[in-house]
Short mmCIF file of C-alpha atoms in Angstrom, two decimals:
data_model
loop_
_atom_site.label_atom_id
_atom_site.label_comp_id
_atom_site.label_asym_id
_atom_site.label_seq_id
_atom_site.Cartn_x
_atom_site.Cartn_y
_atom_site.Cartn_z
CA MET O 125 -25.96 -5.16 -31.20
CA GLY O 126 -25.14 -3.84 -27.78
CA GLY O 127 -21.99 -1.88 -27.07
CA GLU O 128 -21.73 -0.08 -30.40
CA GLY O 129 -22.16 3.32 -28.78
CA ALA O 130 -19.44 2.56 -26.26
CA MET O 131 -17.02 1.53 -29.01
CA MET O 132 -17.79 4.67 -31.00
CA ALA O 133 -17.14 6.80 -27.90
CA ALA O 134 -13.85 4.98 -27.30
CA ASN O 135 -12.74 5.60 -30.89
CA GLN O 136 -13.63 9.29 -30.65
CA SER O 137 -11.72 9.56 -27.38
CA LEU O 138 -8.64 7.99 -28.95
CA LYS O 139 -8.82 10.36 -31.93
CA SER O 140 -9.14 13.42 -29.73
CA ASN O 141 -6.27 12.27 -27.52
CA ARG O 142 -4.09 11.78 -30.60
CA SER O 143 -4.89 15.27 -31.87
CA MET O 144 -4.19 16.81 -28.45
CA LEU O 145 -0.86 14.98 -28.31
CA ARG O 146 0.23 16.54 -31.60
CA LYS O 147 -0.65 20.03 -30.34
CA ARG O 148 1.16 19.41 -27.08
CA ARG O 149 4.40 18.45 -28.80
CA GLU O 150 4.43 21.70 -30.75
CA LYS O 151 3.97 23.89 -27.68
CA SER O 152 5.84 21.80 -25.15
CA PHE O 153 8.44 23.29 -22.85
CA SER O 154 11.02 21.06 -21.28
CA PHE O 155 14.22 21.35 -19.33
CA VAL O 156 15.56 18.47 -21.38
CA SER O 157 16.85 19.51 -24.76
CA ASN O 158 17.29 17.39 -27.85
CA SER O 159 20.19 19.48 -29.08
CA THR O 160 23.66 18.02 -29.46
CA GLU O 161 25.36 20.98 -27.80
CA LYS O 162 27.50 20.05 -24.84
CA THR O 163 26.98 22.10 -21.71
CA ALA O 164 30.15 23.30 -20.05
CA TYR O 165 30.10 22.96 -16.29
CA ASN O 166 32.39 24.95 -14.07
CA LEU O 167 33.01 22.37 -11.35
CA PRO O 168 35.71 22.85 -8.74
CA GLU O 169 38.72 20.56 -8.82
CA ILE O 170 39.00 18.10 -5.95
CA SER O 171 42.06 16.21 -4.80
CA GLU O 172 42.33 12.48 -4.16
CA LYS O 173 42.81 13.19 -0.46
CA ASP O 174 39.51 15.06 -0.27
CA ILE O 175 37.75 12.27 -2.14
CA LEU O 176 39.07 9.69 0.32
CA LEU O 177 38.03 11.83 3.30
CA LEU O 178 34.56 12.25 1.86
CA ARG O 179 34.29 8.52 1.16
CA LYS O 180 35.31 7.63 4.73
CA LYS O 181 32.86 10.17 6.14
CA LEU O 182 30.01 8.77 4.05
CA GLN O 183 30.91 5.20 5.00
CA LYS O 184 30.92 6.15 8.69
CA GLU O 185 27.52 7.84 8.39
CA GLN O 186 26.12 4.81 6.54
CA LYS O 187 27.45 2.47 9.23
CA GLU O 188 25.87 4.58 12.01
CA ARG O 189 22.57 4.70 10.13
CA ARG O 190 22.63 0.91 9.67
CA ILE O 191 23.31 0.37 13.40
CA LYS O 192 20.36 2.63 14.29
CA GLN O 193 18.12 0.71 11.91
CA VAL O 194 19.14 -2.67 13.37
CA VAL O 195 18.62 -1.46 16.95
CA PHE O 196 15.22 0.04 16.08
CA LEU O 197 14.16 -3.17 14.30
CA GLY O 198 15.29 -5.22 17.30
CA VAL O 199 13.28 -3.09 19.72
CA VAL O 200 10.18 -3.26 17.52
CA MET O 201 10.51 -7.04 17.16
CA MET O 202 10.87 -7.48 20.94
CA VAL O 203 7.77 -5.37 21.56
CA LEU O 204 5.83 -7.41 19.00
CA ILE O 205 6.98 -10.71 20.49
CA TYR O 206 6.08 -9.62 24.03
CA THR O 207 2.70 -8.36 22.79
CA PHE O 208 1.90 -11.67 21.08
CA ILE O 209 3.02 -13.63 24.16
CA TYR O 210 0.85 -11.44 26.39
CA LEU O 211 -2.22 -11.75 24.14
CA PHE O 212 -2.07 -15.48 23.45
CA ILE O 213 -0.93 -16.84 26.81
#
């Protein structure tokens, strides 16, 4: 029957991949640890006033970015419409 060699090669490939995976797990290095230790972070304290100022600043930046996107999209759409009108009329 045809295809027997291909199936044998596929099985050998799967076996070798499985064996390589086992070796990789033993020697793997990762920044993510499976330990249950809790890492202590030394973060600065921040007041509610600072949080509100930061929130307002971020909202303002987001609003300005959104306005720029809408204006840019409008300009691009106008150019496309004028181009289609010019080409088809």
